[in-house]
Amino acid sequence: AIQMTQSPSSFSASPGDRVTITCRASQAINNYLAWYQQKPGKAPKILIYAASTLQSGVPARFSGSGSGTDFTLTISSLQSEDFATYYCQHYYNYPFTFGPGTRVDI
Amino acid sequence: EVQLVESGGGLVQPGGSVRLSCVASGFIFNKAWMSWVRQAPERGLEWVGRIKSKNDGGTADYAAPVRGRFTISRDDAKNTLYLQMNSLKTEDTAVYYCTTGNSGGEDDWGQGTLVTVSS
């Protein structure tokens, strides 16, 4: 099975900061990658699919890039509502797997 | 608007069984590929499995930790997805989410149902 890693596992940031989270796959997955945001006690919400396509309704401050094994999620200017945990997930082949998550704290 | 409503969770003894349900609305259920994702307390997300539409074969694929114990099925007449969980272990304790989507990832999620495996 393809393993997903994320870095960092957690970090603190301030509103207005530019934030980058990295996701790496253990083998090439083309661009079959999604990013999710999860807030405490809530179901996750998809932000990006196909590595760089913004889901409808997601603010443009979120962007994704990468292909193959290395991917990034960037938040251009962190807002208070963006403090959450972020997960990547590949859907290249079964079983799909999620990364361990990156928690973004104030 | 897509709505996914899970039910059936609760307290189960190790070795026991439980069936979760997910009632779907707001989209054409019989064309959708549906998934289950779980999250153990204070842990990350874990993909459980996915079932194809009947038109695409209706087969299901599973993550290794649940393969042979869990079965995903669907009743298109009732717009309902199921997860039959047998031979439950304490490590199966989690919130179980029903998901769907056209992007390839999990576009839409239910609110989740908690399964606690404990004696």
XYZ file of N, CA and C in Angstrom:
675
model
N 0.834 -1.196 0.000
C 0.000 0.000 0.000
C 0.876 1.257 0.000
N 0.387 2.290 -0.634
C 1.116 3.551 -0.677
C 1.010 4.239 0.673
N 2.157 4.676 1.187
C 2.197 5.389 2.469
C 2.295 6.889 2.200
N 1.579 7.656 3.013
C 1.600 9.105 2.893
C 2.223 9.703 4.149
N 3.117 10.652 3.966
C 3.683 11.369 5.103
C 3.403 12.855 4.936
N 3.358 13.580 6.051
C 3.136 15.017 6.025
C 4.145 15.695 6.938
N 4.516 16.899 6.561
C 5.367 17.694 7.436
C 4.986 19.163 7.321
N 5.084 19.895 8.453
C 5.349 19.353 9.783
C 4.107 18.662 10.350
N 4.245 18.048 11.513
C 3.081 17.407 12.145
C 2.186 18.453 12.815
N 2.797 19.528 13.281
C 2.038 20.634 13.838
C 2.926 21.856 13.887
N 2.309 23.025 13.931
C 3.054 24.254 14.094
C 2.105 25.362 14.491
N 2.696 26.426 15.008
C 1.928 27.604 15.385
C 2.135 28.691 14.340
N 1.072 29.421 14.073
C 1.134 30.505 13.097
C 0.237 31.639 13.556
N 0.321 32.747 12.858
C -0.468 33.931 13.191
C -1.339 34.312 12.004
N -2.484 34.960 12.274
C -3.297 35.452 11.153
C -2.468 36.318 10.223
N -2.681 36.099 8.931
C -1.916 36.822 7.921
C -0.691 36.089 7.430
N -0.258 35.067 8.147
C 0.925 34.299 7.728
C 0.652 33.529 6.448
N 1.718 33.319 5.659
C 1.677 32.399 4.534
C 2.132 31.048 5.066
N 1.338 30.018 4.805
C 1.567 28.713 5.397
C 1.704 27.662 4.298
N 2.687 26.786 4.451
C 2.869 25.696 3.489
C 2.978 24.373 4.234
N 2.198 23.406 3.797
C 2.209 22.052 4.356
C 2.628 21.106 3.232
N 3.498 20.162 3.557
C 4.026 19.237 2.566
C 3.476 17.834 2.776
N 3.203 17.150 1.686
C 2.729 15.761 1.702
C 3.587 14.977 0.715
N 4.016 13.803 1.139
C 4.852 12.965 0.268
C 4.275 11.555 0.204
N 4.226 11.021 -1.006
C 3.757 9.653 -1.221
C 4.957 8.715 -1.370
N 4.783 7.459 -0.933
C 5.893 6.497 -0.974
C 6.177 5.999 -2.388
N 5.276 6.255 -3.327
C 5.521 5.998 -4.738
C 4.725 7.026 -5.543
N 5.020 7.128 -6.819
C 4.367 8.132 -7.655
C 2.865 7.883 -7.751
N 2.100 8.958 -7.580
C 0.637 8.866 -7.633
C 0.065 9.821 -8.675
N 0.897 10.232 -9.636
C 0.452 11.200 -10.644
C -0.063 12.439 -9.900
N -1.287 12.844 -10.153
C -1.866 13.974 -9.404
C -3.105 13.547 -8.636
N -3.180 12.247 -8.266
C -4.372 11.730 -7.599
C -4.292 12.002 -6.096
N -4.389 13.276 -5.749
C -4.219 13.693 -4.372
C -5.265 14.730 -3.995
N -5.814 14.575 -2.785
C -6.768 15.537 -2.245
C -6.273 16.061 -0.908
N -6.722 17.270 -0.584
C -6.439 17.891 0.709
C -7.754 18.154 1.442
N -7.754 17.932 2.761
C -8.922 18.127 3.595
C -8.574 18.995 4.798
N -9.586 19.715 5.274
C -9.497 20.489 6.499
C -10.473 19.896 7.507
N -10.025 19.720 8.747
C -10.929 19.240 9.782
C -10.806 20.094 11.031
N -11.943 20.541 11.515
C -11.998 21.276 12.774
C -12.513 20.348 13.868
N -12.171 20.626 15.125
C -12.537 19.708 16.220
C -14.033 19.413 16.264
N -14.362 18.132 16.366
C -15.747 17.703 16.479
C -16.544 17.745 15.192
N -15.889 18.077 14.088
C -16.580 18.194 12.799
C -16.052 17.174 11.797
N -16.871 16.881 10.788
C -16.405 16.044 9.695
C -15.400 16.822 8.846
N -14.465 16.115 8.220
C -13.530 16.796 7.318
C -14.262 17.435 6.145
N -13.567 18.394 5.535
C -14.093 19.106 4.374
C -13.015 19.087 3.294
N -13.403 18.708 2.078
C -12.425 18.682 1.004
C -12.095 20.101 0.568
N -10.820 20.382 0.371
C -10.368 21.695 -0.099
C -9.934 21.639 -1.561
N -9.142 20.623 -1.877
C -8.477 20.517 -3.170
C -8.496 19.062 -3.608
N -8.692 18.841 -4.911
C -8.556 17.511 -5.489
C -7.708 17.623 -6.752
N -7.308 16.474 -7.272
C -6.387 16.442 -8.413
C -5.176 17.338 -8.163
N -4.724 17.348 -6.940
C -3.519 18.037 -6.470
C -3.619 19.553 -6.460
N -4.367 20.135 -7.403
C -4.353 21.596 -7.509
C -5.695 22.215 -7.840
N -6.750 21.417 -7.960
C -8.070 21.948 -8.309
C -8.843 22.295 -7.043
N -9.230 23.554 -6.944
C -9.943 24.032 -5.764
C -11.394 23.549 -5.808
N -11.845 22.934 -4.713
C -13.244 22.525 -4.639
C -14.126 23.770 -4.644
N -15.289 23.651 -5.265
C -16.229 24.764 -5.320
C -16.536 25.290 -3.917
N -16.492 26.618 -3.775
C -16.816 27.240 -2.501
C -15.638 27.426 -1.563
N -14.488 26.860 -1.904
C -13.301 27.001 -1.044
C -12.594 28.307 -1.391
N -12.221 29.082 -0.383
C -11.585 30.384 -0.654
C -10.301 30.259 -1.471
N -10.056 31.266 -2.290
C -8.911 31.246 -3.201
C -7.571 31.384 -2.492
N -7.575 31.677 -1.184
C -6.298 31.722 -0.463
C -5.676 30.324 -0.305
N -6.486 29.287 -0.534
C -5.974 27.918 -0.520
C -5.508 27.542 -1.926
N -4.342 26.911 -2.024
C -3.870 26.408 -3.303
C -3.060 25.139 -3.088
N -3.011 24.320 -4.108
C -2.261 23.081 -4.042
C -1.373 22.931 -5.267
N -0.266 22.231 -5.076
C 0.632 21.985 -6.194
C 1.326 20.649 -6.006
N 1.975 20.206 -7.081
C 2.750 18.975 -7.011
C 2.242 17.907 -7.936
N 3.089 16.922 -8.152
C 2.758 15.769 -8.971
C 3.803 14.697 -8.704
N 3.416 13.456 -8.902
C 4.381 12.383 -8.651
C 4.366 11.965 -7.195
N 5.355 12.396 -6.437
C 5.435 12.003 -5.029
C 5.373 13.174 -4.046
N 5.595 14.381 -4.506
C 5.701 15.524 -3.600
C 4.634 16.577 -3.891
N 3.945 16.978 -2.821
C 2.817 17.883 -2.955
C 2.840 18.930 -1.841
N 2.238 20.100 -2.117
C 2.135 21.117 -1.090
C 0.739 21.729 -1.078
N 0.308 22.093 0.121
C -0.892 22.901 0.335
C -0.410 24.237 0.870
N -0.845 25.313 0.251
C -0.450 26.646 0.675
C -1.688 27.456 1.026
N -1.605 28.153 2.149
C -2.620 29.136 2.529
C -1.929 30.486 2.448
N -2.375 31.344 1.542
C -1.603 32.553 1.229
C -1.626 33.569 2.370
N -2.740 33.642 3.084
C -2.849 34.569 4.212
C -3.813 33.951 5.216
N -3.248 33.405 6.266
C -4.016 32.605 7.227
C -5.099 33.460 7.901
N -6.308 32.923 7.907
C -7.418 33.575 8.597
C -7.733 32.796 9.872
N -8.454 33.432 10.788
C -8.739 32.800 12.079
C -9.492 31.480 11.914
N -10.321 31.411 10.873
C -11.112 30.190 10.655
C -10.297 29.056 10.040
N -9.042 29.321 9.702
C -8.197 28.295 9.080
C -7.421 27.473 10.104
N -7.509 27.833 11.377
C -6.820 27.041 12.392
C -7.569 25.723 12.542
N -6.882 24.637 12.161
C -7.526 23.336 11.989
C -6.434 22.303 11.727
N -6.858 21.060 11.484
C -5.936 20.012 11.072
C -6.162 19.719 9.600
N -5.060 19.548 8.875
C -5.111 19.329 7.437
C -4.553 17.947 7.109
N -5.267 17.248 6.222
C -4.865 15.904 5.807
C -4.740 15.843 4.291
N -3.750 15.109 3.810
C -3.710 14.747 2.398
C -4.191 13.304 2.261
N -4.637 12.940 1.076
C -5.107 11.590 0.783
C -4.800 11.294 -0.685
N -4.242 10.119 -0.946
C -4.089 9.707 -2.346
C -5.279 8.851 -2.734
N -5.625 8.911 -4.028
C -6.636 8.003 -4.567
C -6.143 7.413 -5.887
N -4.863 7.058 -5.893
C -4.228 6.498 -7.094
C -4.614 5.042 -7.292
N -4.600 4.262 -6.229
C -5.040 2.870 -6.291
C -5.529 2.463 -4.908
N -6.186 1.284 -4.836
C -6.675 0.819 -3.546
C -5.554 0.083 -2.810
N -5.473 0.264 -1.497
C -6.319 1.103 -0.650
C -5.880 2.561 -0.664
N -6.863 3.441 -0.715
C -6.541 4.861 -0.559
C -6.010 5.059 0.861
N -5.106 6.000 1.036
C -4.594 6.257 2.385
C -4.483 7.757 2.623
N -4.644 8.133 3.880
C -4.496 9.509 4.317
C -3.118 9.711 4.935
N -2.636 10.935 4.872
C -1.475 11.307 5.653
C -1.866 11.429 7.121
N -0.884 11.547 8.010
C -1.150 11.583 9.452
C -1.730 12.900 9.941
N -1.723 13.927 9.107
C -2.312 15.205 9.498
C -1.282 16.231 9.933
N -1.640 17.492 9.734
C -0.834 18.634 10.181
C -1.763 19.584 10.930
N -1.461 19.811 12.205
C -2.300 20.702 13.004
C -1.730 22.096 12.960
N -2.570 23.064 12.651
C -2.164 24.463 12.594
C -2.824 25.184 13.766
N -1.988 25.625 14.710
C -2.451 26.310 15.918
C -2.135 27.788 15.858
N -2.824 28.529 16.662
C -2.486 29.940 16.824
C -1.210 30.034 17.656
N -28.841 19.705 -2.475
C -27.752 19.625 -1.501
C -27.545 18.164 -1.090
N -26.289 17.731 -1.140
C -25.959 16.359 -0.737
C -26.126 16.224 0.773
N -26.825 15.168 1.175
C -26.940 14.852 2.603
C -26.627 13.375 2.796
N -25.808 13.104 3.807
C -25.450 11.741 4.173
C -25.674 11.616 5.678
N -26.515 10.683 6.071
C -26.865 10.545 7.484
C -26.578 9.113 7.933
N -25.561 8.987 8.785
C -25.168 7.673 9.302
C -25.944 7.333 10.576
N -26.092 6.052 10.814
C -26.711 5.564 12.044
C -26.228 4.148 12.311
N -26.532 3.663 13.521
C -26.212 2.285 13.868
C -25.062 2.116 14.830
N -24.378 3.199 15.153
C -23.258 3.090 16.076
C -23.716 2.840 17.510
N -22.747 2.510 18.359
C -23.036 2.255 19.767
C -21.943 1.433 20.395
N -22.244 0.867 21.552
C -21.280 0.056 22.289
C -21.418 -1.412 21.886
N -20.314 -2.032 21.525
C -20.294 -3.427 21.075
C -19.166 -4.142 21.803
N -19.384 -5.392 22.129
C -18.325 -6.160 22.796
C -17.311 -6.658 21.783
N -16.067 -6.814 22.207
C -15.061 -7.413 21.315
C -15.558 -8.757 20.793
N -15.331 -8.975 19.498
C -15.810 -10.179 18.850
C -17.220 -10.057 18.310
N -17.896 -8.987 18.649
C -19.270 -8.787 18.224
C -19.397 -8.200 16.834
N -20.645 -7.931 16.449
C -20.941 -7.400 15.131
C -21.868 -6.202 15.241
N -21.818 -5.361 14.225
C -22.734 -4.233 14.130
C -22.853 -3.858 12.663
N -24.024 -3.329 12.280
C -24.200 -2.836 10.915
C -24.519 -1.355 10.954
N -23.702 -0.593 10.251
C -23.942 0.831 10.104
C -24.720 1.082 8.822
N -25.538 2.134 8.840
C -26.296 2.553 7.666
C -25.981 4.003 7.354
N -26.125 4.351 6.101
C -25.949 5.734 5.656
C -27.031 6.007 4.622
N -27.964 6.887 4.977
C -29.029 7.259 4.041
C -28.595 8.506 3.285
N -28.669 8.426 1.962
C -28.183 9.494 1.103
C -29.330 10.213 0.408
N -29.130 11.508 0.156
C -30.089 12.292 -0.613
C -29.368 13.442 -1.279
N -30.037 14.034 -2.287
C -29.474 15.196 -2.956
C -28.602 14.888 -4.145
N -28.476 13.610 -4.498
C -27.710 13.226 -5.678
C -28.238 11.873 -6.160
N -27.774 11.475 -7.328
C -28.249 10.212 -7.904
C -27.455 9.069 -7.285
N -28.023 8.455 -6.268
C -27.298 7.480 -5.456
C -26.843 6.288 -6.274
N -27.667 5.797 -7.180
C -27.297 4.553 -7.862
C -26.143 4.729 -8.830
N -25.769 5.960 -9.109
C -24.603 6.203 -9.969
C -23.330 6.477 -9.158
N -23.484 6.641 -7.843
C -22.367 7.109 -7.021
C -21.521 5.967 -6.485
N -20.216 6.204 -6.447
C -19.305 5.332 -5.718
C -19.262 5.867 -4.293
N -19.417 4.991 -3.315
C -19.563 5.399 -1.921
C -18.439 4.799 -1.089
N -18.068 5.523 -0.038
C -16.952 5.079 0.803
C -17.290 5.189 2.287
N -16.499 4.499 3.080
C -16.484 4.663 4.529
C -15.068 5.070 4.948
N -15.009 6.056 5.839
C -13.757 6.527 6.420
C -13.958 6.555 7.930
N -12.961 6.173 8.699
C -13.119 6.192 10.153
C -12.028 7.025 10.813
N -12.299 7.392 12.057
C -11.349 8.188 12.830
C -11.421 7.751 14.280
N -10.371 7.097 14.747
C -10.288 6.714 16.151
C -10.148 7.966 17.006
N -10.537 7.888 18.270
C -10.481 9.069 19.145
C -9.090 9.698 19.170
N -9.049 10.980 18.942
C -7.805 11.757 18.960
C -6.782 11.257 17.938
N -7.241 10.590 16.891
C -6.327 10.075 15.875
C -6.682 10.651 14.501
N -5.925 10.253 13.515
C -6.153 10.732 12.159
C -7.216 9.947 11.423
N -7.390 10.305 10.159
C -8.397 9.671 9.304
C -7.847 8.370 8.719
N -8.721 7.373 8.617
C -8.336 6.083 8.033
C -9.404 5.661 7.027
N -8.997 5.476 5.779
C -9.906 5.004 4.738
C -10.243 3.540 5.015
N -11.548 3.223 4.992
C -11.997 1.858 5.300
C -12.261 1.073 4.023
N -12.998 1.679 3.089
C -13.312 0.966 1.858
C -14.241 1.756 0.971
N -14.433 1.276 -0.249
C -15.265 1.950 -1.244
C -16.010 0.909 -2.057
N -17.254 1.239 -2.409
C -18.044 0.374 -3.267
C -18.403 1.124 -4.542
N -18.263 0.450 -5.666
C -18.604 1.045 -6.937
C -20.116 1.029 -7.149
N -20.573 1.805 -8.092
C -21.973 1.712 -8.492
C -22.219 0.355 -9.142
N -23.447 -0.101 -9.129
C -23.750 -1.399 -9.746
C -23.434 -1.365 -11.239
N -23.652 -0.222 -11.857
C -23.365 -0.076 -13.278
C -21.869 -0.265 -13.572
N -21.047 0.038 -12.592
C -19.595 -0.116 -12.749
C -19.091 -1.409 -12.129
N -19.986 -2.289 -11.777
C -19.616 -3.603 -11.277
C -20.061 -3.879 -9.858
N -20.265 -2.827 -9.065
C -20.778 -2.998 -7.714
C -19.821 -3.631 -6.729
N -18.543 -3.753 -7.085
C -17.591 -4.401 -6.184
C -17.037 -3.415 -5.163
N -16.493 -3.967 -4.092
C -15.934 -3.149 -3.022
C -14.466 -3.492 -2.791
N -13.703 -2.508 -2.368
C -12.302 -2.678 -1.978
C -12.135 -2.183 -0.551
N -11.203 -2.778 0.155
C -11.067 -2.532 1.589
C -9.623 -2.259 1.989
N -9.480 -1.549 3.105
C -8.172 -1.392 3.719
C -7.784 -2.708 4.392
N -6.483 -2.940 4.484
C -5.988 -4.209 5.019
C -6.504 -4.538 6.434
N -6.563 -3.562 7.354
C -6.982 -3.901 8.737
C -8.424 -4.420 8.847
N -9.257 -4.173 7.835
C -10.665 -4.574 7.933
C -11.039 -5.649 6.918
N -10.142 -5.926 5.977
C -10.464 -6.877 4.913
C -10.750 -8.257 5.522
N -11.867 -8.850 5.107
C -12.271 -10.151 5.638
C -13.175 -10.066 6.853
N -13.244 -8.895 7.482
C -14.127 -8.697 8.656
C -15.275 -7.745 8.353
N -15.023 -6.747 7.499
C -16.028 -5.738 7.178
C -16.537 -5.974 5.756
N -17.824 -5.659 5.548
C -18.416 -5.764 4.218
C -19.229 -4.518 3.925
N -18.931 -3.892 2.796
C -19.698 -2.736 2.339
C -20.725 -3.211 1.320
N -21.968 -2.747 1.475
C -23.016 -3.085 0.512
C -23.900 -1.868 0.317
N -24.805 -1.982 -0.639
C -25.689 -0.861 -0.942
C -27.050 -1.363 -1.352
N -28.071 -0.556 -1.052
C -29.435 -0.814 -1.517
C -29.860 0.441 -2.267
N -29.747 0.396 -3.587
C -30.034 1.580 -4.389
C -31.510 1.969 -4.319
N -32.395 1.012 -4.092
C -33.826 1.324 -3.987
C -34.113 2.162 -2.743
N -33.263 2.012 -1.730
C -33.450 2.763 -0.474
C -32.441 3.886 -0.312
N -31.620 4.120 -1.340
C -30.570 5.158 -1.265
C -29.736 4.994 0.008
N -29.380 3.757 0.302
C -28.715 3.471 1.570
C -27.447 2.657 1.353
N -26.413 3.072 2.054
C -25.116 2.392 2.085
C -24.991 1.697 3.438
N -24.367 0.526 3.438
C -24.196 -0.225 4.677
C -22.729 -0.567 4.922
N -22.400 -0.740 6.206
C -21.102 -1.284 6.581
C -21.357 -2.351 7.644
N -21.214 -3.615 7.241
C -21.348 -4.728 8.175
C -19.989 -4.992 8.784
N -19.915 -4.901 10.104
C -18.654 -5.036 10.809
C -18.735 -6.263 11.710
N -17.903 -7.253 11.446
C -17.866 -8.492 12.227
C -16.524 -8.638 12.929
N -16.478 -9.557 13.897
C -15.235 -9.859 14.627
C -14.554 -8.575 15.097
N -15.334 -7.716 15.725
C -14.832 -6.393 16.101
C -13.747 -6.465 17.162
N -12.787 -5.564 17.027
C -11.660 -5.449 17.945
C -11.699 -4.078 18.606
N -11.017 -3.959 19.729
C -11.016 -2.659 20.423
C -10.451 -1.567 19.512
N -9.515 -1.932 18.633
C -8.920 -0.922 17.751
C -9.863 -0.475 16.629
N -11.046 -1.079 16.531
C -12.050 -0.606 15.582
C -12.884 0.537 16.162
N -12.669 0.874 17.423
C -13.370 2.005 18.034
C -13.052 3.276 17.276
N -14.083 3.949 16.776
C -13.877 5.125 15.937
C -15.216 5.760 15.587
N -15.146 6.976 15.095
C -16.275 7.581 14.395
C -16.184 7.129 12.951
N -17.293 6.611 12.436
C -17.351 6.116 11.062
C -18.143 7.113 10.211
N -17.485 7.585 9.148
C -18.096 8.531 8.236
C -18.431 7.843 6.909
N -19.572 8.199 6.367
C -19.985 7.823 5.020
C -19.591 8.977 4.101
N -19.019 8.671 2.941
C -18.577 9.729 2.040
C -18.923 9.391 0.597
N -18.910 10.416 -0.243
C -19.078 10.211 -1.675
C -18.415 11.354 -2.408
N -18.367 11.267 -3.715
C -17.804 12.358 -4.487
C -17.517 11.962 -5.914
N -17.410 12.974 -6.747
C -17.089 12.778 -8.159
C -15.639 13.101 -8.477
N -14.948 13.753 -7.528
C -13.601 14.236 -7.825
C -12.562 13.124 -7.795
N -12.933 11.998 -7.132
C -11.952 10.947 -6.866
C -11.677 10.869 -5.390
N -11.688 12.038 -4.744
C -11.563 12.078 -3.283
C -12.920 12.004 -2.632
N -12.962 12.388 -1.367
C -14.213 12.325 -0.598
C -14.825 13.730 -0.551
N -15.720 14.024 -1.506
C -16.260 15.377 -1.639
C -17.240 15.726 -0.527
N -18.059 14.780 -0.156
C -19.119 15.042 0.808
C -19.074 13.997 1.913
N -19.329 14.443 3.148
C -19.236 13.604 4.335
C -20.514 13.691 5.152
N -20.856 12.583 5.798
C -21.904 12.614 6.795
C -21.365 13.177 8.098
N -22.201 13.164 9.133
C -21.795 13.702 10.433
C -21.042 12.663 11.257
N -21.114 11.403 10.835
C -20.405 10.328 11.511
C -21.236 9.648 12.586
N -20.904 8.386 12.849
C -21.537 7.632 13.929
C -20.441 6.912 14.708
N -20.505 6.979 16.037
C -19.451 6.440 16.886
C -19.706 4.977 17.213
N -18.702 4.152 16.959
C -18.715 2.748 17.352
C -17.657 2.562 18.431
N -18.073 2.066 19.580
C -17.151 1.801 20.679
C -17.110 0.304 20.935
N -15.929 -0.280 20.798
C -15.759 -1.714 21.025
C -15.066 -1.886 22.368
N -15.832 -2.397 23.337
C -15.309 -2.517 24.695
C -16.138 -3.532 25.468
N -15.489 -4.187 26.410
C -16.197 -5.129 27.262
C -16.653 -4.444 28.559
